[in-house]
């Protein structure tokens, strides 16, 4: 009898602790510190995902900025995230397939580096944590299931104690969203040298290692996306957004040529249209449409939508 009582008391204590951790985690998720984390890592938007998505955009930050809800209306959701790989485009498409309506358009944003994408282990790990908040274990690359369970039960278990205490005792000011901070910023001549150095360091050099054939992992991800779209009755389209000429000039001509060849091959293989606006003359010299050397600002995204939507309509991909 004594042992039974002991086990019963232990079980009750464990349940009480688990409940407190769950309630504490729920409270922590409401703090401005946690909301700022979600804004910084671009997961906040998943709280407001439409139940039925009729136009889904995927890609890295170029897609995040090129496709704006204000231009695409109800039924639109942008799954793009900073430095997101095609592999995680696929993972997200799998995870949220139940939200995407039959007949929906799935726009895959492809930039010059997309087929050559490769991460160092350090960069890969730095982006992983955000996916633990929004994806199931089977859709997280090299998932630590134990970490996933702890994160979903209570972020108190995966966050430093000092950070949690500070979140409650010293609430942070809520960070403005990316569009509010940078959406009206315009590219200027003064920053071009530094911007081109950034592109060489962060875009060109990491991509060279996968030249000339591209990354097998990323190319296979595109093919799996096309297959998933066909299976579910979604309409896939590859879209390369506009870039200023000073961005395109950062890339070796042989890389640009291989990018085009690979995209054309993927497009033909799957009968998926590729709409390439990368060197559209309306945008190439118009710095007022860009917030930096490779991202459209809000005015640029609106102008791009005005160009893209009629073309999508011709293809039956826009109402």
XYZ file of C-alpha atoms in Angstrom:
319
model
C 0.000 0.000 0.000
C 2.836 2.380 0.868
C 4.507 1.851 -2.504
C 1.229 2.448 -4.343
C 0.663 5.677 -2.448
C 4.236 6.758 -3.205
C 3.828 6.062 -6.932
C 0.461 7.817 -6.961
C 1.958 10.866 -5.283
C 4.913 10.877 -7.690
C 2.555 10.666 -10.655
C 0.430 13.501 -9.286
C 3.560 15.622 -8.757
C 4.837 14.952 -12.279
C 1.458 15.837 -13.756
C 1.352 19.035 -11.727
C 4.849 20.024 -12.897
C 3.959 19.201 -16.529
C 0.792 21.295 -16.246
C 2.702 24.227 -14.745
C 5.303 24.033 -17.511
C 2.568 23.950 -20.138
C 0.770 26.945 -18.602
C 4.046 28.805 -18.176
C 4.955 28.112 -21.794
C 1.564 29.372 -22.942
C 2.114 32.574 -20.941
C 5.647 32.974 -22.332
C 4.329 32.689 -25.888
C 2.227 35.796 -25.212
C 5.195 37.944 -24.145
C 6.643 40.567 -26.465
C 10.013 38.778 -26.249
C 8.529 35.646 -27.794
C 6.548 37.657 -30.358
C 9.747 39.484 -31.327
C 11.462 36.125 -31.770
C 8.657 35.002 -34.073
C 8.842 38.243 -36.046
C 12.614 38.029 -36.381
C 12.464 34.381 -37.501
C 9.335 34.973 -39.638
C 7.069 32.421 -37.976
C 4.480 34.845 -36.568
C 2.445 34.794 -39.795
C 1.599 31.112 -39.299
C -0.790 32.106 -36.522
C -3.041 33.681 -39.155
C -2.808 31.172 -42.006
C -6.071 31.023 -44.019
C -8.065 27.818 -43.712
C -8.194 27.642 -47.514
C -5.303 28.921 -49.597
C -5.871 29.542 -53.305
C -2.521 31.214 -54.061
C 0.595 30.048 -52.216
C 4.035 31.607 -52.632
C 7.206 29.740 -51.682
C 10.878 30.636 -51.718
C 13.510 32.550 -49.799
C 13.476 36.283 -48.951
C 13.148 37.270 -52.622
C 9.770 35.524 -52.638
C 8.849 36.920 -49.230
C 9.226 40.470 -50.550
C 8.015 39.959 -54.130
C 4.601 38.549 -53.138
C 2.577 40.796 -50.817
C -0.841 39.982 -49.385
C -2.118 43.454 -50.285
C -1.547 42.629 -53.979
C -3.000 39.097 -53.931
C -5.941 39.382 -51.535
C -7.954 36.749 -49.735
C -6.818 33.144 -50.041
C -3.171 34.191 -50.370
C -0.392 32.977 -48.091
C 3.344 33.483 -48.394
C 5.410 30.552 -47.084
C 8.697 32.208 -48.108
C 11.314 32.856 -45.427
C 14.762 34.379 -45.345
C 17.352 31.919 -46.741
C 14.754 29.181 -47.137
C 15.932 26.352 -49.353
C 13.858 24.486 -51.961
C 14.072 21.514 -49.589
C 12.115 23.441 -46.976
C 9.689 24.714 -49.615
C 8.887 21.027 -50.077
C 8.665 20.359 -46.345
C 6.246 23.238 -45.860
C 4.146 22.175 -48.824
C 3.825 18.722 -47.259
C 3.048 20.096 -43.809
C 0.339 22.532 -44.845
C -1.135 20.650 -47.809
C -4.468 20.477 -45.989
C -4.768 24.267 -46.219
C -4.115 24.468 -49.968
C -7.280 24.183 -52.041
C -7.601 21.968 -55.138
C -6.836 24.089 -58.182
C -4.676 26.499 -56.163
C -1.653 28.191 -57.696
C 1.686 27.293 -56.105
C 4.288 29.919 -57.055
C 7.886 28.826 -56.469
C 10.272 31.759 -56.319
C 13.601 30.868 -57.919
C 16.645 33.109 -57.795
C 20.040 32.746 -59.435
C 21.337 30.658 -56.535
C 18.288 28.451 -55.964
C 19.439 25.345 -57.880
C 22.942 25.633 -56.395
C 21.897 26.195 -52.781
C 24.293 24.808 -50.171
C 24.677 25.697 -46.495
C 27.528 25.367 -44.085
C 26.579 23.369 -40.976
C 26.643 26.573 -38.928
C 24.241 28.421 -41.251
C 21.987 25.371 -41.503
C 21.717 25.073 -37.708
C 21.021 28.781 -37.289
C 17.863 28.431 -39.417
C 16.625 25.144 -38.000
C 15.010 26.399 -34.784
C 12.212 28.278 -36.570
C 11.011 25.087 -38.229
C 10.651 23.353 -34.849
C 7.871 25.843 -34.093
C 5.834 25.306 -37.262
C 6.563 21.848 -38.693
C 6.037 18.246 -37.631
C 9.125 16.088 -36.949
C 8.808 14.227 -40.265
C 9.110 17.551 -42.118
C 12.223 18.784 -40.307
C 15.604 17.826 -41.749
C 17.640 15.788 -39.227
C 14.978 16.402 -36.602
C 15.823 16.090 -32.905
C 12.478 14.628 -31.840
C 13.183 15.166 -28.147
C 13.827 18.854 -28.749
C 10.645 19.094 -30.847
C 8.558 17.559 -28.030
C 10.007 19.947 -25.441
C 9.490 22.984 -27.699
C 5.862 22.114 -28.371
C 5.021 21.219 -24.774
C 6.609 24.343 -23.339
C 9.233 26.750 -24.748
C 10.328 27.219 -21.136
C 12.153 23.913 -21.585
C 14.166 25.125 -24.595
C 14.824 28.746 -23.606
C 17.495 30.050 -21.237
C 16.080 30.735 -17.780
C 17.430 34.306 -17.770
C 15.667 35.114 -21.020
C 12.356 33.796 -19.695
C 12.604 35.785 -16.457
C 13.544 38.931 -18.373
C 10.587 38.468 -20.742
C 8.192 38.708 -17.802
C 10.005 41.229 -15.594
C 11.336 43.546 -18.305
C 8.974 43.346 -21.319
C 10.577 44.313 -24.604
C 9.109 46.844 -26.979
C 7.335 45.007 -29.785
C 9.504 45.028 -32.896
C 7.975 46.484 -36.047
C 7.411 43.999 -38.874
C 9.780 43.816 -41.845
C 7.547 45.779 -44.221
C 7.100 48.601 -41.713
C 10.841 48.747 -41.082
C 12.120 48.402 -44.638
C 9.203 48.262 -47.081
C 9.594 51.871 -48.250
C 13.380 51.895 -48.233
C 15.007 52.547 -51.636
C 18.298 51.360 -53.091
C 20.886 54.144 -53.527
C 24.197 54.457 -55.334
C 25.998 55.068 -52.037
C 25.479 51.513 -50.781
C 26.196 49.637 -54.018
C 29.816 48.710 -53.273
C 28.964 47.212 -49.889
C 25.885 45.510 -51.288
C 27.818 43.886 -54.109
C 30.399 42.617 -51.609
C 27.554 41.091 -49.594
C 26.202 39.334 -52.665
C 29.624 37.964 -53.567
C 30.072 36.658 -50.016
C 26.561 35.371 -49.270
C 25.143 34.448 -52.693
C 27.863 33.825 -55.262
C 30.611 32.058 -53.313
C 28.327 29.502 -51.582
C 26.744 28.643 -54.936
C 29.964 28.028 -56.845
C 30.565 24.719 -55.042
C 27.469 23.217 -56.733
C 28.407 24.414 -60.229
C 27.768 23.368 -62.924
C 25.175 20.669 -62.243
C 23.385 22.189 -59.268
C 22.626 20.677 -55.860
C 21.030 17.210 -56.236
C 19.109 17.737 -52.972
C 17.579 21.010 -54.147
C 16.810 19.803 -57.668
C 15.158 16.672 -56.296
C 13.127 18.897 -53.978
C 11.757 20.811 -56.977
C 10.820 17.562 -58.701
C 9.054 16.312 -55.576
C 7.184 19.610 -55.327
C 5.988 19.247 -58.920
C 4.880 15.682 -58.220
C 3.022 16.742 -55.069
C 1.299 19.540 -56.964
C 0.181 17.165 -59.712
C -1.077 14.640 -57.163
C -3.154 17.242 -55.310
C -4.458 19.153 -58.305
C -2.416 22.291 -57.642
C -0.927 24.403 -60.424
C 2.801 24.952 -60.002
C 4.630 27.872 -61.593
C 8.286 28.885 -61.308
C 8.775 32.634 -60.894
C 11.996 34.631 -60.917
C 11.304 38.158 -59.630
C 12.878 41.321 -61.043
C 16.387 42.329 -60.048
C 18.388 45.499 -60.668
C 21.127 45.082 -63.244
C 23.755 45.785 -60.551
C 22.673 42.576 -58.798
C 22.816 40.408 -61.906
C 26.284 41.780 -62.673
C 27.572 40.189 -59.435
C 27.179 36.683 -60.900
C 29.596 35.027 -63.329
C 28.110 34.677 -66.794
C 28.573 30.898 -66.709
C 26.505 30.667 -63.501
C 23.706 32.741 -65.014
C 23.755 30.554 -68.115
C 23.595 27.352 -66.054
C 20.792 28.801 -63.939
C 18.733 29.378 -67.076
C 19.544 25.949 -68.489
C 18.574 24.183 -65.253
C 15.327 26.143 -64.883
C 14.379 25.499 -68.502
C 15.083 21.784 -68.047
C 12.975 21.569 -64.874
C 10.194 23.510 -66.561
C 10.111 21.203 -69.579
C 10.425 18.000 -67.537
C 7.343 18.761 -65.455
C 5.437 20.963 -67.932
C 5.575 23.742 -65.337
C 5.838 27.292 -66.723
C 8.821 29.429 -65.757
C 8.164 33.180 -65.697
C 11.521 34.935 -65.636
C 11.426 38.653 -64.770
C 15.037 38.817 -63.583
C 16.098 41.228 -66.330
C 12.804 42.968 -67.004
C 13.632 46.414 -68.365
C 10.957 48.125 -66.243
C 12.934 47.177 -63.140
C 16.623 46.713 -64.003
C 17.565 50.403 -63.728
C 14.785 51.557 -61.395
C 16.299 51.734 -57.921
C 13.035 53.150 -56.544
C 11.556 49.636 -56.816
C 14.190 47.994 -54.567
C 14.949 48.275 -50.854
C 18.447 46.885 -51.395
C 20.370 45.297 -54.243
C 18.293 42.109 -54.445
C 14.904 42.678 -52.767
C 11.855 44.489 -54.064
C 10.324 47.100 -51.788
C 6.544 47.509 -51.455
C 6.295 49.767 -54.508
C 8.368 47.302 -56.532
C 6.284 44.340 -55.379
C 3.099 46.168 -56.384
C 4.533 46.971 -59.819
C 5.682 43.356 -60.193
C 2.211 42.053 -59.298
C 0.722 44.313 -61.978
C 3.046 42.670 -64.527
C 2.801 39.113 -63.251
C -0.924 38.700 -62.649
C -2.046 39.232 -66.283
C 0.534 36.640 -67.371
C -0.725 34.222 -64.732
C -4.272 34.872 -65.927
C -3.262 33.933 -69.469
C -2.024 30.610 -68.080
C -5.202 30.078 -66.074
C -3.323 30.596 -62.807
C -4.979 33.823 -61.669
C -8.654 34.619 -61.367
